[in-house]
Amino acid sequence: MSMNSFGHLFRVTTWGESHGPALGATVDGCPPGVALEPEMLQVWLDKRRPGQDKNMTQRNEADEVRILSGVYEGKTTGTPIQLMIENTDQRSKDYGEIEKTFRPGHADITYWQKYGIRDPRGGGRSSARETAARVAAGGVAREVLKALVPGLEVKGYMTQMGELHLDRSKFDWDAIDTNPFWLPDASAAKDWEAYLQKIRTDENDSVGAAIEVVVRGAPAGLGAPVYAKLDTDLAAAMMSINAVKGVEIGEGMAAAALRGTTNADEIFMGENGPEYSSNHAGGILGGISTGQDIVVRFAVKPTSSILTPRKSITKAGEPIEVVTKGRHDPCVGIRAVPVGEAMAACVVLDHLLMDRAQTGGDRGKIG
Amino acid sequence: MSMNSFGHLFRVTTWGESHGPALGATVDGCPPGVALEPEMLQVWLDKRRPGQDKNMTQRNEADEVRILSGVYEGKTTGTPIQLMIENTDQRSKDYGEIEKTFRPGHADITYWQKYGIRDPRGGGRSSARETAARVAAGGVAREVLKALVPGLEVKGYMTQMGELHLDRSKFDWDAIDTNPFWLPDASAAKDWEAYLQKIRTDENDSVGAAIEVVVRGAPAGLGAPVYAKLDTDLAAAMMSINAVKGVEIGEGMAAAALRGTTNADEIFMGENGPEYSSNHAGGILGGISTGQDIVVRFAVKPTSSILTPRKSITKAGEPIEVVTKGRHDPCVGIRAVPVGEAMAACVVLDHLLMDRAQTGGDRGKIG
Amino acid sequence: MSMNSFGHLFRVTTWGESHGPALGATVDGCPPGVALEPEMLQVWLDKRRPGQDKNMTQRNEADEVRILSGVYEGKTTGTPIQLMIENTDQRSKDYGEIEKTFRPGHADITYWQKYGIRDPRGGGRSSARETAARVAAGGVAREVLKALVPGLEVKGYMTQMGELHLDRSKFDWDAIDTNPFWLPDASAAKDWEAYLQKIRTDENDSVGAAIEVVVRGAPAGLGAPVYAKLDTDLAAAMMSINAVKGVEIGEGMAAAALRGTTNADEIFMGENGPEYSSNHAGGILGGISTGQDIVVRFAVKPTSSILTPRKSITKAGEPIEVVTKGRHDPCVGIRAVPVGEAMAACVVLDHLLMDRAQTGGDRGKIG
Amino acid sequence: MSMNSFGHLFRVTTWGESHGPALGATVDGCPPGVALEPEMLQVWLDKRRPGQDKNMTQRNEADEVRILSGVYEGKTTGTPIQLMIENTDQRSKDYGEIEKTFRPGHADITYWQKYGIRDPRGGGRSSARETAARVAAGGVAREVLKALVPGLEVKGYMTQMGELHLDRSKFDWDAIDTNPFWLPDASAAKDWEAYLQKIRTDENDSVGAAIEVVVRGAPAGLGAPVYAKLDTDLAAAMMSINAVKGVEIGEGMAAAALRGTTNADEIFMGENGPEYSSNHAGGILGGISTGQDIVVRFAVKPTSSILTPRKSITKAGEPIEVVTKGRHDPCVGIRAVPVGEAMAACVVLDHLLMDRAQTGGDRGKIG
């Protein structure tokens, strides 16, 4: 076991603190012979990068990823791929005063209690900056998936930010990349932006969000019984992202309100195999993919790093009021979109490799 | 990796099919010297057992657990504990006709597609019967926790069944064990029962549910960064249970609607250490326990095994209408309560052992 | 991690004590659709079974293996296979007196020191009886290998017993199964038997042995860099067998005496691919199979359970003389042959599945 | 599972190729609060470093290790420690011609067959250069051991090089660090040097070696049954080192020749607990440490990179004669000494943490 690793066969170990010299991911188990250049990863890191938009923290990081191993002449060799991102804009003085203080809603207090030591610079290991390493690793997974399952797509978007909800009747897959909220409804983006600016600027506050990630084009048969269910691994992957408090597959928590007569997706025979009347299941039955869209959703809590003062204590146990003046996202859910995509890509590839190991990729015949 | 195992150090591997000769759990990594008798496990199995109540399937299983190894003269020896439950009421003829049919909303079709073979008797490995093994293993975890953390409690209860919601203003911890729905509001139990009977008998239908599990009395400092977060492991544990479609920690999906000013729990110095103004976090910050109640919630979909006909296909690809005549729970969420408790007990113990390994159980001092 | 498991994808967890009600193995990750009947496993258990020959302990165990899960209508389903062997001839009274005594050369003292409790009946978990579970699991591996790599053979034999060495100039592959020592030289078997009887009967002593296991017909390309090298996993597999004190691949420890000019096997182009002038490497280069015979050798120490008195202490720290009167093999190396074969079969299959996962089984072209 | 990781709780993942920009190790699970500075690791890397002596390859690498994460103000924080060593002296032109050739006795051919691609520069991932990362990780393990088990020592030395054997009657623990062969007999070092120079210079050849590593001062009770035996993990750790072909614990392969009357170490009660008449067991019984010296030995084959021509083939399948002109050690066993020590330190620490997890470090009382 490794506490900082995920995946069974496509195995990612991340390392690094927010304000250390660098952070990164070690990707083990990658299939050989897959084309891989830093630019293929950089595009996803740029999507997650802070400082590029007024909706995000103003910390300015290039987030330039280097491939230190596992690639020869532009192709993966099957050996571990080390992805390193150097930290350039560290400004650790911003964080000096909080060394003796526990910010409410942060890992400051629990890290201190557990380890008796913590790196206070930018949250150290508990910083959302760790997700850059995931995005880089997810970029590798995407390239392998492209080689093994042409046409497979992994796409994330926001479905909720505070009081605002995505209007699913206006769902437009092609709109997702056209607005800073990765919103599948371009018409709503302006309202979302105004709402977020008001929260940040007028109210010195932050807000939560819900993100949905869809994997389209995955074959039936991915997943495994009981504790390596595809949905189990997706749930773990998403819950491991900073600030995530809930994970749903298909109907998710709403399934508690449903009846058996409406929940089960009916099956029909299509030209290319089974088809379904609906997708309440989120593309997974018994932990194994059906071939439909795999749908996973997660909620991100509002960041506690806000300008409004909050009560807390110091290491000495003295009461204190905490105001976080640093550079922080008013809605970390925006940047969680590429992170969620990266995790989904890694999990699906991992299961593709596991399936290939056990079954050779053969499928039971229908029709 | 093992697809049928969970836990890092307190490691549980379950095995067995619904209608095979037996099923069970292999528990590895259990601390030695802990008192363990079959009766200590049986009490939890009896809580989960089918056939004991009209709200459950009428399958009649004794679910008697035997300890085949790892215990000597009533104490654990530190070697693997094999827990076996023999299947006595198999009635496989009930299931004969569905061999060639895929029930909508079941794992029938995905197991077939993945493996090219499936055990159709009672759902085989995908049956909820597998959860009996988890409950037995959870019983072991409870005894170890009792020895290592006196006073720690793991308690589950229903918070929703279809349209009915727990009225939290009437929350009564002591009422949970007094009614068949493990409802912390004894006054509501009669209504829940009438509602469920109507769904089953009048409507030939089933209904979903939400279950909450609370771990009270766990020390601060359990959990680990990034991919072995306590909430990550809890999410995986719950999502691995049959029919679960969503998992929440603390505020869960509702966090998407919150503001930073309300979400972060403020910290005060109490007599015995830090105290919190609220518990939006569900007892976990940065993946590590705070010492507050650990709160995890999950939703269970309505079973698809109902008397109302549903459209599907056969292995030959022919259309068919499926009616499930067997003995099935109208709300599998009821029996999911002891299962959720068992999983929570295993995860918390596992993290207690991991913490002891890395830190020796020492805590950073506050005050 | 599980302390009682081995294998990455074909994952075996063994459980059970020498004199408990039963012992067994949980086999996870087995490919589906492979023919499997108890008789296919029984043949290997019979080979290892005690009491069948005067060279072995006289404990009389049927060692009848039952398949409790993971098989439907004679074929593996891809779900965990539980293999159980009930203990029938327990005679625990034989062992009663040693509860307070630590036998020299046994795990009695270390189990006690580590766990503060131990099952003294027949050595409990530390008994060589545990290897029956490995042999059963190895039988499953053999059937899968038969399906995936027709023609692959796994064969073990003794090369040394005390002062007696196999004369390699008389090596006869076909003689192995014709004598009770699995000796590839039928002419020597009579001498080995006389030698062993003398040691047991005349000298009240026991003797060590060396066993060689060959895997013939494995494809090139199995194994992986650094910590999942094929030889690394073989070394761990063999060293995990009771009483094993050394493991060698190819030249083994003798490599220390060699020169580079003689050690490296020269390569030639044969009709079906590369061929080698010799096999000093034991079929493995850089942790990956070459396609030659995979050759692993291990030494088993003489059992300490002998009739000659030996000095030791009691739990109370008092001096005592220990004589082991039970039923014990004068050379446990004989029964280690099928155990070594079983471990080799499991490791090779495991690597075959891992290779299939990462590379799809494709090979780099030569010629 | 990760193919490039080892350890259960103190988990090391190495990455990097011989001639890539850098290589390193990610160390996960390290206890917090342990003093750690780069210089503490550098001392061990300097011991392994090439180019420092005429007995080693003349490649000139500074092997300067940087700590990129997991340490704050000179103390470990409990989060992953990234250790990076940049490659400075790459001279890849030395290796250009061998891209199309498979060197006999190297991993060239098996990497090509498995992956269909290989990094030919300096052997890529299969280079012994990977062991630098292990040595760095081992340095971390040593510092943690120093904090947890004061007085514990890990010491390696050569016992054989070709025809030369250590004269155990002259064994001098204090001499080990005084000569370039880490020989516990300073008087022999000159002869060993002359012998090695003759092999390299006069004979254009290389030679194998045997290395023994002793862990002194480890407590009784480390290790675990069956597949996480201390000796199993030591065997895997040593066999995973490049060029290792055999591993022995205590008597090792020689146990095959022994009798029960001589092999089992007799037990006496000493002032501080049990003492043993001898140490045939190598400090391990039933996979668990006895408190005696833990003794592990391994053999390293002679490197195949020699100036004497050897027959091989090209990728095209054409015959070729291979002469390796690069800078290579005539006896890689010398540098294997610090590598073996590093692996032993990691394994022992890993088991110390595992033991603390399961038993809390409590020991069964004797006397």
XYZ file of N, CA, C and O in Angstrom, chain B residues 119-189:
284
model
N -22.769 -17.245 -12.990
C -23.519 -18.137 -12.116
C -24.882 -17.491 -11.899
O -24.997 -16.479 -11.208
N -25.925 -18.042 -12.489
C -27.219 -17.355 -12.452
C -28.006 -17.611 -11.161
O -29.028 -16.983 -10.929
N -27.509 -18.508 -10.347
C -28.265 -18.904 -9.155
C -28.243 -17.789 -8.113
O -27.253 -17.602 -7.423
N -29.325 -17.067 -8.050
C -29.441 -16.021 -7.032
C -28.532 -14.837 -7.256
O -28.241 -14.083 -6.339
N -28.092 -14.665 -8.482
C -27.218 -13.531 -8.775
C -25.754 -13.859 -8.606
O -24.885 -13.034 -8.875
N -25.473 -15.087 -8.147
C -24.080 -15.505 -8.012
C -23.299 -14.565 -7.140
O -23.707 -14.225 -6.016
N -22.178 -14.119 -7.623
C -21.293 -13.253 -6.856
C -21.872 -11.846 -6.706
O -21.490 -11.118 -5.779
N -22.752 -11.457 -7.623
C -23.266 -10.088 -7.576
C -24.434 -9.942 -6.599
O -24.975 -8.854 -6.426
N -24.807 -11.026 -5.955
C -25.911 -10.984 -4.990
C -25.554 -10.167 -3.752
O -24.405 -10.161 -3.313
N -26.562 -9.535 -3.186
C -26.368 -8.807 -1.930
C -25.986 -9.754 -0.795
O -25.563 -9.320 0.266
N -26.130 -11.036 -1.056
C -25.746 -12.005 -0.033
C -24.273 -11.887 0.337
O -23.872 -12.230 1.449
N -23.464 -11.386 -0.595
C -22.025 -11.190 -0.307
C -21.832 -10.306 0.913
O -20.812 -10.412 1.616
N -22.800 -9.428 1.175
C -22.620 -8.485 2.286
C -22.629 -9.185 3.655
O -22.177 -8.608 4.636
N -23.141 -10.417 3.712
C -23.072 -11.152 4.979
C -21.620 -11.322 5.417
O -21.284 -11.208 6.600
N -20.752 -11.573 4.450
C -19.327 -11.742 4.764
C -18.735 -10.445 5.310
O -17.900 -10.458 6.224
N -19.188 -9.327 4.762
C -18.690 -8.034 5.260
C -19.132 -7.798 6.704
O -18.378 -7.254 7.521
N -20.369 -8.179 6.971
C -20.890 -7.963 8.322
C -20.117 -8.809 9.335
O -19.790 -8.340 10.432
N -19.772 -10.029 8.934
C -18.969 -10.877 9.820
C -17.601 -10.240 10.067
O -17.134 -10.146 11.212
N -16.966 -9.782 8.997
C -15.651 -9.136 9.137
C -15.763 -7.868 9.970
O -14.889 -7.567 10.798
N -16.846 -7.128 9.769
C -17.064 -5.915 10.554
C -17.202 -6.236 12.036
O -16.784 -5.448 12.895
N -17.756 -7.396 12.334
C -17.860 -7.819 13.728
C -16.491 -8.009 14.359
O -16.274 -7.670 15.527
N -15.563 -8.544 13.583
C -14.196 -8.673 14.088
C -13.609 -7.282 14.349
O -13.021 -7.023 15.402
N -13.804 -6.395 13.381
C -13.278 -5.027 13.539
C -13.832 -4.374 14.802
O -13.115 -3.692 15.537
N -15.107 -4.582 15.058
C -15.722 -3.993 16.253
C -15.042 -4.471 17.529
O -14.827 -3.701 18.469
N -14.733 -5.778 17.595
C -14.101 -6.302 18.809
C -12.710 -5.726 18.989
O -12.281 -5.439 20.113
N -11.989 -5.560 17.898
C -10.647 -4.979 18.005
C -10.747 -3.517 18.420
O -10.002 -3.047 19.291
N -11.684 -2.796 17.817
C -11.868 -1.388 18.194
C -12.216 -1.271 19.675
O -11.727 -0.382 20.379
N -13.068 -2.186 20.134
C -13.459 -2.170 21.546
C -12.215 -2.294 22.442
O -12.106 -1.630 23.474
N -11.275 -3.129 22.000
C -10.059 -3.325 22.792
C -9.109 -2.134 22.702
O -8.441 -1.782 23.667
N -9.054 -1.509 21.526
C -8.055 -0.455 21.315
C -8.577 0.944 21.637
O -7.810 1.817 22.041
N -9.865 1.177 21.397
C -10.443 2.511 21.629
C -11.735 2.366 22.416
O -12.834 2.462 21.853
N -11.635 2.141 23.710
C -12.862 1.955 24.498
C -13.784 3.159 24.315
O -13.328 4.303 24.284
N -15.053 2.872 24.157
C -16.014 3.955 24.025
C -16.350 4.318 22.596
O -17.345 4.991 22.336
N -15.553 3.863 21.650
C -15.866 4.147 20.249
C -17.137 3.411 19.843
O -17.314 2.236 20.159
N -18.038 4.129 19.175
C -19.296 3.534 18.723
C -19.451 3.689 17.221
O -19.102 4.732 16.665
N -20.007 2.679 16.569
C -20.326 2.757 15.149
C -21.816 2.492 15.012
O -22.294 1.407 15.377
N -22.545 3.440 14.495
C -24.003 3.330 14.503
C -24.577 3.791 13.167
O -24.282 4.899 12.714
N -25.430 2.958 12.591
C -26.082 3.329 11.332
C -27.580 3.422 11.499
O -28.161 2.794 12.394
N -28.202 4.201 10.635
C -29.667 4.357 10.678
C -30.142 4.890 9.337
O -29.351 5.428 8.547
N -31.416 4.695 9.061
C -31.977 5.205 7.812
C -32.347 6.673 7.961
O -32.833 7.099 9.011
N -32.129 7.428 6.905
C -32.543 8.839 6.928
C -33.577 9.128 5.850
O -34.197 10.177 5.846
N -33.740 8.191 4.930
C -34.719 8.388 3.854
C -35.124 7.042 3.290
O -34.306 6.113 3.199
N -36.416 6.934 2.934
C -36.896 5.773 2.189
C -37.939 6.321 1.222
O -39.028 6.730 1.649
N -37.572 6.398 -0.021
C -38.492 6.970 -1.001
C -38.846 8.394 -0.641
O -37.962 9.245 -0.457
N -40.139 8.655 -0.492
C -40.567 10.026 -0.187
C -40.446 10.380 1.294
O -40.609 11.537 1.665
N -40.212 9.395 2.101
C -40.143 9.648 3.549
C -38.729 10.030 3.982
O -37.761 9.390 3.599
N -38.650 11.095 4.787
C -37.355 11.551 5.300
C -37.368 11.526 6.824
O -38.389 11.786 7.447
N -36.245 11.235 7.381
C -36.090 11.354 8.826
C -36.290 12.811 9.233
O -35.730 13.711 8.614
N -37.089 13.011 10.262
C -37.256 14.362 10.826
C -36.144 14.567 11.856
O -36.202 14.044 12.960
N -35.116 15.322 11.456
C -33.931 15.425 12.315
C -34.212 16.156 13.628
O -33.449 16.027 14.587
N -35.318 16.873 13.670
C -35.642 17.553 14.936
C -36.068 16.549 16.011
O -36.089 16.846 17.195
N -36.431 15.353 15.558
C -36.839 14.313 16.516
C -35.740 13.268 16.733
O -36.001 12.181 17.260
N -34.540 13.570 16.264
C -33.453 12.594 16.299
C -33.239 12.032 17.707
O -32.998 12.752 18.662
N -33.321 10.729 17.825
C -33.142 10.061 19.119
C -32.215 8.843 18.932
O -32.637 7.793 18.449
N -30.970 9.040 19.320
C -29.926 7.997 19.181
C -30.387 6.672 19.790
O -30.130 5.594 19.261
N -31.108 6.758 20.911
C -31.500 5.543 21.621
C -32.667 4.799 20.964
O -32.969 3.666 21.324
N -33.313 5.461 20.021
C -34.457 4.810 19.365
C -34.038 3.877 18.240
O -34.821 3.036 17.781
N -32.792 4.022 17.797
C -32.354 3.323 16.580
C -32.603 1.821 16.646
O -33.121 1.216 15.697
N -32.261 1.218 17.751
C -32.367 -0.242 17.844
C -33.770 -0.734 18.209
O -33.972 -1.929 18.386
N -34.717 0.178 18.305
C -36.042 -0.227 18.773
C -37.044 -0.471 17.653
O -38.193 -0.803 17.923
N -36.630 -0.253 16.411
C -37.592 -0.438 15.317
C -36.911 -1.073 14.113
O -35.689 -0.983 13.966
N -37.691 -1.742 13.279
C -37.093 -2.528 12.189
C -36.418 -1.685 11.105
O -35.748 -2.238 10.244
N -36.595 -0.370 11.123
C -35.956 0.486 10.109
C -34.688 1.149 10.646
O -34.116 1.981 9.978
N -34.279 0.792 11.862
C -33.123 1.460 12.482
C -33.302 2.971 12.326
O -32.426 3.671 11.835
N -34.485 3.432 12.736
C -34.864 4.828 12.560
C -34.651 5.542 13.890
O -35.150 5.103 14.920
N -33.937 6.674 13.874
C -33.698 7.366 15.153
C -34.907 8.210 15.555
O -34.757 9.278 16.133
N -36.086 7.719 15.227
C -37.342 8.399 15.566
C -38.411 7.314 15.620
O -39.039 6.980 14.608
N -38.578 6.759 16.815
C -39.468 5.605 16.961
C -40.890 5.928 16.522
O -41.614 5.066 16.006
N -41.281 7.174 16.672
C -42.672 7.550 16.362
C -42.987 7.400 14.881
O -44.143 7.249 14.494
N -41.954 7.455 14.051
C -42.196 7.405 12.606
C -42.208 5.991 12.047
O -42.665 5.769 10.921
N -41.745 5.041 12.842
C -41.534 3.688 12.306
C -42.814 3.088 11.731
O -42.799 2.410 10.699
